[in-house]
Coordinates of C-alpha atoms in Angstrom, one line a residue:
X294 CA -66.9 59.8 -58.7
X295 CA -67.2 63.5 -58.2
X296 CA -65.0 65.1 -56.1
X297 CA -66.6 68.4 -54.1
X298 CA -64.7 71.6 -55.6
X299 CA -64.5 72.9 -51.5
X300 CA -62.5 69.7 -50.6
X301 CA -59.6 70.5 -53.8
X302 CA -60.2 74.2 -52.7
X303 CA -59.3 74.0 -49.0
X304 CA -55.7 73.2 -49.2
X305 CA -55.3 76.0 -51.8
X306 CA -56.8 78.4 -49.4
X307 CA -55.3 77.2 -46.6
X308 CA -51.7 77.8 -48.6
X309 CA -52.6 81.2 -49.6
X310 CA -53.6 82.3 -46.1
X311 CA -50.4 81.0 -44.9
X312 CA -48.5 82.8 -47.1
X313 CA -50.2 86.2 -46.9
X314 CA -50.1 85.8 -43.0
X315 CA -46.2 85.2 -43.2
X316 CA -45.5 88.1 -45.9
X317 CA -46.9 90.4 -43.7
X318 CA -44.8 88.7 -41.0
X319 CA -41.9 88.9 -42.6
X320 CA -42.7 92.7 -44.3
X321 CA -43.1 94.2 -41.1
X322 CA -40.2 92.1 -39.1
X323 CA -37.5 94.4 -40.2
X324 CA -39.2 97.7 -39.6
X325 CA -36.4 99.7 -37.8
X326 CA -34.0 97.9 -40.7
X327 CA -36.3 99.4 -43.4
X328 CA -36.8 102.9 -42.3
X329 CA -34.1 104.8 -43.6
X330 CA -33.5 108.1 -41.9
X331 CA -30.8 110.9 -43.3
X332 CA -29.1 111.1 -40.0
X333 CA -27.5 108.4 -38.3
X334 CA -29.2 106.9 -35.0
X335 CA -28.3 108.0 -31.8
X336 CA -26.8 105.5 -29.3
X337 CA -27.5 105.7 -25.0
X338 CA -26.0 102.2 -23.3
X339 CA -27.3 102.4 -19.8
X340 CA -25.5 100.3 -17.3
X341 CA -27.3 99.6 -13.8
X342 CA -24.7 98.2 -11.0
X343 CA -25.3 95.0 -9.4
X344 CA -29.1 94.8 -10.6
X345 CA -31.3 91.9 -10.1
X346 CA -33.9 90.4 -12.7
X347 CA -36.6 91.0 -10.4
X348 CA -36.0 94.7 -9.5
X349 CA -38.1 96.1 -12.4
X350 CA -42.1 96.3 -12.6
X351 CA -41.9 95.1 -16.1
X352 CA -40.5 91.9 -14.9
X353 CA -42.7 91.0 -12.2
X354 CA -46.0 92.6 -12.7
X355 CA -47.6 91.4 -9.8
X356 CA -45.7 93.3 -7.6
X357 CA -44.8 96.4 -6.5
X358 CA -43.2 98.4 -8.9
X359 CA -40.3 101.3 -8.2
X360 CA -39.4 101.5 -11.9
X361 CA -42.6 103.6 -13.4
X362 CA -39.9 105.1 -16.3
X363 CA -38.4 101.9 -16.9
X364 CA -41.5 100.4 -17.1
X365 CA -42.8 102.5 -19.5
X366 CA -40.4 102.5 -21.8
X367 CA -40.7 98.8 -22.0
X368 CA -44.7 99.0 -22.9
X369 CA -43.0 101.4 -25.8
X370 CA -40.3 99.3 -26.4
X371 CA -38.7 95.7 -26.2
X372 CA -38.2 93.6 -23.2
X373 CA -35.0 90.7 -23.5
X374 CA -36.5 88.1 -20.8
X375 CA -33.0 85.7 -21.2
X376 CA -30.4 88.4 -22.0
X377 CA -27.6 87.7 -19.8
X378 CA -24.7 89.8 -18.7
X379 CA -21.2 88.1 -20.2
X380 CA -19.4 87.9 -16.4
X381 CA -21.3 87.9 -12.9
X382 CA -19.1 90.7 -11.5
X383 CA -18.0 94.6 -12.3
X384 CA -15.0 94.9 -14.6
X385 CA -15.2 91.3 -16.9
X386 CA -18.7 92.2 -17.9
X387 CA -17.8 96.0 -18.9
X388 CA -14.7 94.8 -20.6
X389 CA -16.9 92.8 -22.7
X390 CA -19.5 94.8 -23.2
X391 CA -16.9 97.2 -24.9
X392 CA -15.2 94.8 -26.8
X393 CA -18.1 92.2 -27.8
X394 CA -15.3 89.7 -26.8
X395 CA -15.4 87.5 -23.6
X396 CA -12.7 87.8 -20.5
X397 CA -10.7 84.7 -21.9
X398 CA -9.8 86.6 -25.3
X399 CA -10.0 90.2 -24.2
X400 CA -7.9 89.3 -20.9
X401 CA -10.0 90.9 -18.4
X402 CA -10.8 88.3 -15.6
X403 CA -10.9 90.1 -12.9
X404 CA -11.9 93.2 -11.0
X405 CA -9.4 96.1 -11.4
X406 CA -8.5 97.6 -7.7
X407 CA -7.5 101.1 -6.7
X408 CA -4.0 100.0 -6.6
X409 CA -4.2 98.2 -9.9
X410 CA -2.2 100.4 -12.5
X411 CA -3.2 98.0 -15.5
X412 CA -6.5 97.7 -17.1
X413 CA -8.4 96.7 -20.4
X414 CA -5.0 95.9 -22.9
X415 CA -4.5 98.3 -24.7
X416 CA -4.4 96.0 -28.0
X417 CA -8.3 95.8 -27.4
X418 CA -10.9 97.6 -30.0
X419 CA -13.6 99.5 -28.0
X420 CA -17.6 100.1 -28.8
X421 CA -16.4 103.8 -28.8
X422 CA -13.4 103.5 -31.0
X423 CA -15.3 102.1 -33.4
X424 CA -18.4 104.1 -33.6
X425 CA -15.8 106.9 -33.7
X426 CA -14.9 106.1 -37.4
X427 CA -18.3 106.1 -38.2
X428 CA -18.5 109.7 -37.3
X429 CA -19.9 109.8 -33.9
X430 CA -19.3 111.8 -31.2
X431 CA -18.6 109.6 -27.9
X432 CA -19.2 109.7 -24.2
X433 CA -18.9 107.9 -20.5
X434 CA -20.7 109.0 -17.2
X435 CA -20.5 107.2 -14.4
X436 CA -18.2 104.1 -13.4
X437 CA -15.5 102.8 -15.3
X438 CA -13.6 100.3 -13.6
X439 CA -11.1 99.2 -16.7
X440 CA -7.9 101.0 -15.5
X441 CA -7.7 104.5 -14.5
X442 CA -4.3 105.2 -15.6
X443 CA -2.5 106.9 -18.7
X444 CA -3.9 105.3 -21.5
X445 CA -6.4 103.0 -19.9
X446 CA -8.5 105.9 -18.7
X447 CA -11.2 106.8 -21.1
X448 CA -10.3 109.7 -23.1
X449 CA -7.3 106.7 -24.3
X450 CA -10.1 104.1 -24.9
X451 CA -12.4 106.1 -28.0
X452 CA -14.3 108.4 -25.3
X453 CA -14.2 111.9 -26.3
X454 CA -15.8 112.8 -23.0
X455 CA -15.8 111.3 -19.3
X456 CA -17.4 112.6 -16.2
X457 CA -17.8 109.9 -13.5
X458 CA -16.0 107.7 -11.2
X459 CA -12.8 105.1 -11.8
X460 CA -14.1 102.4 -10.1
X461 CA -16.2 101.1 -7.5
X462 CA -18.2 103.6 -5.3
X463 CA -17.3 101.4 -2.0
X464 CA -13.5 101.1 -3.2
X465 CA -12.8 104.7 -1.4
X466 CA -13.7 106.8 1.7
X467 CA -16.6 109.6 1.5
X468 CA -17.9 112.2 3.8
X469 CA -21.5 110.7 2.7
X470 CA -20.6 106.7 3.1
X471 CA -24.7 105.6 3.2
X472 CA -25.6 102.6 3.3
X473 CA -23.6 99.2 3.2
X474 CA -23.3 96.1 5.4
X475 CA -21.0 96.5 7.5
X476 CA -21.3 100.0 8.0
X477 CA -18.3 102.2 6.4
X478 CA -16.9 104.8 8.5
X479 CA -16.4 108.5 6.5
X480 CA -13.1 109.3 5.5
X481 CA -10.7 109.7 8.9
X482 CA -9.0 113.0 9.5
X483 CA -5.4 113.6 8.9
X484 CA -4.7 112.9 12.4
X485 CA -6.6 109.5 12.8
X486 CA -5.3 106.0 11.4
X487 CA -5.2 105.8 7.5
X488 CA -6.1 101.6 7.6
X489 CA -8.3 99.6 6.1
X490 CA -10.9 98.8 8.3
X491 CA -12.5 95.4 8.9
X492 CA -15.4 94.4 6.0
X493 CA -13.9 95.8 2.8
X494 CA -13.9 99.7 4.3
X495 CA -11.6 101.8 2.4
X496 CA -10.0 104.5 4.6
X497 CA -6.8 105.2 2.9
X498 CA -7.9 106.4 -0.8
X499 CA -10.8 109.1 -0.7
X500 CA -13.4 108.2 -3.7
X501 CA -12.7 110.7 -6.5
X502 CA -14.7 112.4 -9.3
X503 CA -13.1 112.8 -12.0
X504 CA -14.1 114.8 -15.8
X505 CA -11.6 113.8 -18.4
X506 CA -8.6 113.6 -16.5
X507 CA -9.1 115.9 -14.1
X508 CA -10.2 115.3 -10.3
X509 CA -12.9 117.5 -9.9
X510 CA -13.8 116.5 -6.1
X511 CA -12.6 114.5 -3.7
X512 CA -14.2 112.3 -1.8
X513 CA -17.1 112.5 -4.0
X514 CA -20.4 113.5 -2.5
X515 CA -22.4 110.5 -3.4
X516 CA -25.8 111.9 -2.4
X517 CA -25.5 114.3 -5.2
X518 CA -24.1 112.3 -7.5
X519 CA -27.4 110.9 -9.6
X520 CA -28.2 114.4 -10.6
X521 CA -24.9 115.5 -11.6
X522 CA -25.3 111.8 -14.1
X523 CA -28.4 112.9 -14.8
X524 CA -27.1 117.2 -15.8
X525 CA -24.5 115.7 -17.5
X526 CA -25.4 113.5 -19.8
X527 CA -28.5 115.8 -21.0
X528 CA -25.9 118.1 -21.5
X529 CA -23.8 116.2 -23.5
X530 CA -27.0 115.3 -25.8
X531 CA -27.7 118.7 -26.3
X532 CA -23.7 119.7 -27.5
X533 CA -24.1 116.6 -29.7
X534 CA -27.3 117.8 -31.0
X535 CA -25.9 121.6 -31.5
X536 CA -23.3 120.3 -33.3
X537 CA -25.5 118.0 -36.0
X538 CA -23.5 114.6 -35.1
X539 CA -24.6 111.3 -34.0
X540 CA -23.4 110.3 -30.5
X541 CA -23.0 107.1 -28.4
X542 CA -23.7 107.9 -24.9
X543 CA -22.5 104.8 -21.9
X544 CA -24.4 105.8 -18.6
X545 CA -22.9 103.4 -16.2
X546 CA -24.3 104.0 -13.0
X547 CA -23.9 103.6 -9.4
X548 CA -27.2 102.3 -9.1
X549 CA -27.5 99.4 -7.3
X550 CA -24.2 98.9 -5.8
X551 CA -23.0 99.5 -2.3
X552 CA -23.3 102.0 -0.6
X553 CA -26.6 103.0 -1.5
X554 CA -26.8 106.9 -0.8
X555 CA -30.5 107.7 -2.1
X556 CA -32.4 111.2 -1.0
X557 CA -35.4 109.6 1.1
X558 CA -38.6 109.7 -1.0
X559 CA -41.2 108.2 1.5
X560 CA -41.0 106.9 5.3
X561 CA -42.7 103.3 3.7
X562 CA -39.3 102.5 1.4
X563 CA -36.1 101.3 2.3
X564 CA -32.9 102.1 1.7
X565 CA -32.5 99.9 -1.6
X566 CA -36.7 100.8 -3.1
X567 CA -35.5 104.7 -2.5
X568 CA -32.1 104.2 -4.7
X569 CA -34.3 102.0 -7.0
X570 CA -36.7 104.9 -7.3
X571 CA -33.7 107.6 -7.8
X572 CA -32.1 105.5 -10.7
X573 CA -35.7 105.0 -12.3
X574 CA -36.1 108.7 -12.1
X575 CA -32.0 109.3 -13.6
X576 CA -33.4 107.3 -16.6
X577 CA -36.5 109.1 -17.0
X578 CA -34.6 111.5 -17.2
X579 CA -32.6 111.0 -19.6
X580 CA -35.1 109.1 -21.7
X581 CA -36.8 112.8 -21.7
X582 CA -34.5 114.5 -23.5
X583 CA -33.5 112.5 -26.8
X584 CA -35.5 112.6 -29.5
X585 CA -36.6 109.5 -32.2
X586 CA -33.6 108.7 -33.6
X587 CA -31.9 107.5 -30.4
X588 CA -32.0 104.1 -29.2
X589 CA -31.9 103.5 -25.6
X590 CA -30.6 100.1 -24.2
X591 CA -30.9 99.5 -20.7
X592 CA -29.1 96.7 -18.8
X593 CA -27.2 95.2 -15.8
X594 CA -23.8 94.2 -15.5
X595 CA -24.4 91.3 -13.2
X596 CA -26.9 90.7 -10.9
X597 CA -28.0 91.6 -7.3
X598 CA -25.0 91.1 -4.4
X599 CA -26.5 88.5 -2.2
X600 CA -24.7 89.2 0.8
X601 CA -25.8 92.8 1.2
X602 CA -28.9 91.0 2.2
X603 CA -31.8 94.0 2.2
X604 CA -29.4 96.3 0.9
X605 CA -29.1 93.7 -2.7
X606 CA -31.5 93.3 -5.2
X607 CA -34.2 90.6 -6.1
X608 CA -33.1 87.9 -8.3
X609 CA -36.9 87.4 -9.5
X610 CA -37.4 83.6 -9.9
X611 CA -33.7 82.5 -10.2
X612 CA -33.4 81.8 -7.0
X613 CA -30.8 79.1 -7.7
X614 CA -32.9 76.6 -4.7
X615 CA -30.4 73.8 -4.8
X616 CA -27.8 76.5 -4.2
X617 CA -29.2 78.6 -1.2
X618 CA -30.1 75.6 0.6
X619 CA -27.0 74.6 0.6
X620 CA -25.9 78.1 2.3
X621 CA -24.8 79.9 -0.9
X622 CA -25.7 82.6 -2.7
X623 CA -27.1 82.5 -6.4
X624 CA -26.3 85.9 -7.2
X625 CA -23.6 88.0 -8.6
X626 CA -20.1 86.2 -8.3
X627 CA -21.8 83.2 -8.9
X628 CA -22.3 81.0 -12.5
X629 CA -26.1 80.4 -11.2
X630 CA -28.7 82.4 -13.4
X631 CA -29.5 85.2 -10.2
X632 CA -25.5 86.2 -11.2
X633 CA -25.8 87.0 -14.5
X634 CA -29.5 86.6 -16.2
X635 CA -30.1 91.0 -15.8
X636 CA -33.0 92.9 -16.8
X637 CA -33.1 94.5 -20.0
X638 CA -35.2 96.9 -22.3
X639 CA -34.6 98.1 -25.7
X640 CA -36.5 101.7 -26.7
X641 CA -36.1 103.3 -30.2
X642 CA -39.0 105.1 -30.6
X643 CA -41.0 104.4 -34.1
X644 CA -38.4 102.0 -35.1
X645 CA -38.9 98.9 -32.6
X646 CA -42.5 97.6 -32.2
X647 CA -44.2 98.5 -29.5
X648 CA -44.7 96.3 -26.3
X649 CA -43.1 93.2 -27.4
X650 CA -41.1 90.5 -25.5
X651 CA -38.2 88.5 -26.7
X652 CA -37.6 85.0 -25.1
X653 CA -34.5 84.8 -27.5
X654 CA -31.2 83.8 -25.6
X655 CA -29.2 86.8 -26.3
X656 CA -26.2 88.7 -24.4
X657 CA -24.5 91.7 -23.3
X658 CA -21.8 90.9 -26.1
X659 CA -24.6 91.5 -28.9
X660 CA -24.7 94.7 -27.7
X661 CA -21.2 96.0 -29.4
X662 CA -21.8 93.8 -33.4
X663 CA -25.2 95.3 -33.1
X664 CA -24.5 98.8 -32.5
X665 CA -22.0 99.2 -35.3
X666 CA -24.3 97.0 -37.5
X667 CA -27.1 100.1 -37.4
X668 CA -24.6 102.8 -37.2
X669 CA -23.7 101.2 -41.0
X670 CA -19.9 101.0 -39.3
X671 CA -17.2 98.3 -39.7
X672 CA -16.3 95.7 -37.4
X673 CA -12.9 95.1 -36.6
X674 CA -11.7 92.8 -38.8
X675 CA -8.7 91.6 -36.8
X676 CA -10.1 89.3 -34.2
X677 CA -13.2 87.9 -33.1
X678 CA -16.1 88.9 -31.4
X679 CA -18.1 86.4 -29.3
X680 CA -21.5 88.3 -29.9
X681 CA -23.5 88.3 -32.7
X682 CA -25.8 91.3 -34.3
X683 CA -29.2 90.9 -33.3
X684 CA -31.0 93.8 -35.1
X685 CA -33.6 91.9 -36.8
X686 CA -34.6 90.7 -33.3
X687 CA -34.9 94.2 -32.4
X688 CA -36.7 95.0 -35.0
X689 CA -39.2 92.5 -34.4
X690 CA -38.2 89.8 -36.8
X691 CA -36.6 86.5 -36.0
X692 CA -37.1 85.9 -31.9
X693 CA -35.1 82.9 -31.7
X694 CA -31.4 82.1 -31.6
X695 CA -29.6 78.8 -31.8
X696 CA -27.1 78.9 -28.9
X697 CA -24.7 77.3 -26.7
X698 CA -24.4 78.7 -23.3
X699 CA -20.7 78.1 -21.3
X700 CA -19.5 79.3 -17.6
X701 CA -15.8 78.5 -17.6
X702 CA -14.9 78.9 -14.3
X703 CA -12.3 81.6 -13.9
X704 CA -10.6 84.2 -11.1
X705 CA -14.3 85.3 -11.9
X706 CA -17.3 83.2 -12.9
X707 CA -17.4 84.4 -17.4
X708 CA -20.8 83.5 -19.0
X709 CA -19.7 83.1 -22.7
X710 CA -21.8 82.1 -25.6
X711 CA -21.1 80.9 -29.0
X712 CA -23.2 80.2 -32.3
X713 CA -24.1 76.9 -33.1
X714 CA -23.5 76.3 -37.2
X715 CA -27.0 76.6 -39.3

């Protein structure tokens, strides 16, 4: 019996298909891997305050959007769709951020307070020490919130330069309070009672501003702030530009935590779509004034604080249902996905693909192994970090990774993660 050459020939073809279809897969999945440049890649880590999933166009399209910058540079750029922050509130997410280590090994559980005159131990490695020994010039604007004394202020923690606040922007008085439920009063005069008032007001510290270690106003005028970020950090870019050295630049902004202090755009927006609008504009910005070589991550450090009610973000669909019905909030402070699941784009010009989405589950501790990994640095080889490097992700390879997702409940709700064995 003759068998018909097209029925032995199928299967080959089919094989060969396959294969050329994966090679130029797997050829073009490491693209920002494989393009070697002379000069080391820049690094800007941008940090939005108390932002929810839902907040940018990106993320929900059918809406309304505030964020035309962000938005564009994630059409240019990578969107993470299940990157999640490693703590649902302020200083155990930045602490781990820094480190790549979660609250229960780098000992920051919870929020450091005005009064608090510890910080992040001093025993822990930092993002910007260790981009330091790779030759890079290394700076913070904005909010710091890991200890603002002697050495656990920033110039002690690997930044060369700070310009920004040392914690909160509600945990001190202004002359410009804005927005916030309840209502803050401005800082009292001399000759009026120094208390705290009811609802979290702080009357007896005025908010400072501080650059390096110096207190360059205070109370701070919040309404300006944005643009003093936003003069700042272009000028920084610029000196580390003059000088011909690579640079790591942390924005951690204001943006959107209490009090919200925007300058009023249009009489249709509210108080939180004008400060939405501002902080898109701060990273436009910004985003305007690097060149190819500098990769811009842009995150949240938890998500949107629920009980500011109009003044708090949108938690997109992680509304946590079980848990509002109850009369809870699924938000920030909270292990439910609206605390800690935060919106996040990628942008490296010419070196990430274009207009891609990653469903892979990834976190704000990758951010630190993965840094260092394209800076060609070392890691510290002393303890261990809880993220992992996901540059080929970024780069448009692999999209998936094999994880185990824990909230150990703690002084504050920790999202930690940790690799399964392949």
């Amino acid at each position: 019996m003759m068998i018909p050459l097209y029925s032995i020939m199928k299967p080959f073809v089919r094989t060969v298909l396959l294969y050329c279809v994966l090679h130029m897969w797997l050829s073009d999945s490491s693209s920002c891997l494989k393009k070697k440049s002379p000069k080391k890649p820049n690094f800007i880590v941008i940090l939005a305050d108390d932002i929810g999933y839902g907040d940018l166009g990106a993320n929900m399209a059918a809406q309304t959007t505030n964020t035309p910058n962000l938005d564009k540079m994630a059409s240019n750029g990578l969107r993470l769709v299940d990157f999640h922050s490693a703590a649902s509130t302020c200083s155990p997410s930045r602490a781990s951020l820094l480190t790549g280590r979660l609250g229960i090994r780098n000992g920051v559980t919870h929020n450091f307070a005005p009064k608090s005159i510890g910080g992040l131990p001093l025993n822990e490695t930092t993002l910007a020490n260790v981009l330091k020994q790779s030759g890079y010039i290394t700076g913070l604007i904005g909010k710091w919130h890991l200890g603002h004394h002697k050495r656990y202020h920033p110039n002690w923690r690997g930044f060369d330069y700070y310009y920004g606040i040392p914690y909160s922007n509600d945990m001190g008085c202004t002359d410009t309070p804005g927005y916030n439920l309840p209502l803050c009063p401005p800082c009292p005069r001399h000759s009026e009672n120094h208390q705290r008032s009811a609802g979290g007001c702080y009357t007896r510290l005025a908010l400072p501003l501080m650059e390096n270690s110096v207190i360059m106003e205070q109370p701070v005028d919040l309404t300006s702030l944005p643009a003093r970020y936003a003069d700042k950090a272009i000028t920084f870019i610029r000196n580390a530009s003059d000088r011909g050295q690579p640079f790591f630049l942390f924005v951690a902004l204001a943006h959107m935590h209490v009090p919200l202090s925007p300058v009023p755009v249009a009489a249709q927006c509210g108080p939180y779509e004008e400060s939405l609008q501002e902080m898109d504009h701060l990273v436009g910005e910004i985003r305007a004034s690097t060149d190819d070589n500098t990769l811009i991550w842009f995150t949240g450090d938890n998500g949107p604080w629920a009980q500011k009610c109009h003044l708090a973000g949108n938690v997109g669909p992680f509304i946590g249902a079980w848990q509002t019905t109850q009369g809870g909030s699924a938000a920030k402070q909270t292990t439910w996905e609206g605390g800690h699941r935060v919106p996040t784009i990628v942008y490296w010009p010419e070196r990430i693909p274009q207009n891609r989405t990653s469903s892979a589950l990834l976190s704000m501790l990758d951010i630190f192994p993965t840094l260092v990994t394209l800076a060609n640095g070392t890691l510290p080889a002393d303890r261990r970090l809880d993220g992992k490097d996901i540059s080929k992700i970024l780069c448009g390879g692999l999209q998936e990774e094999q994880r185990v997702e824990r909230w150990p409940v703690m002084g504050v709700l920790d999202l930690s993660n940790t690799t399964l064995p392949h």
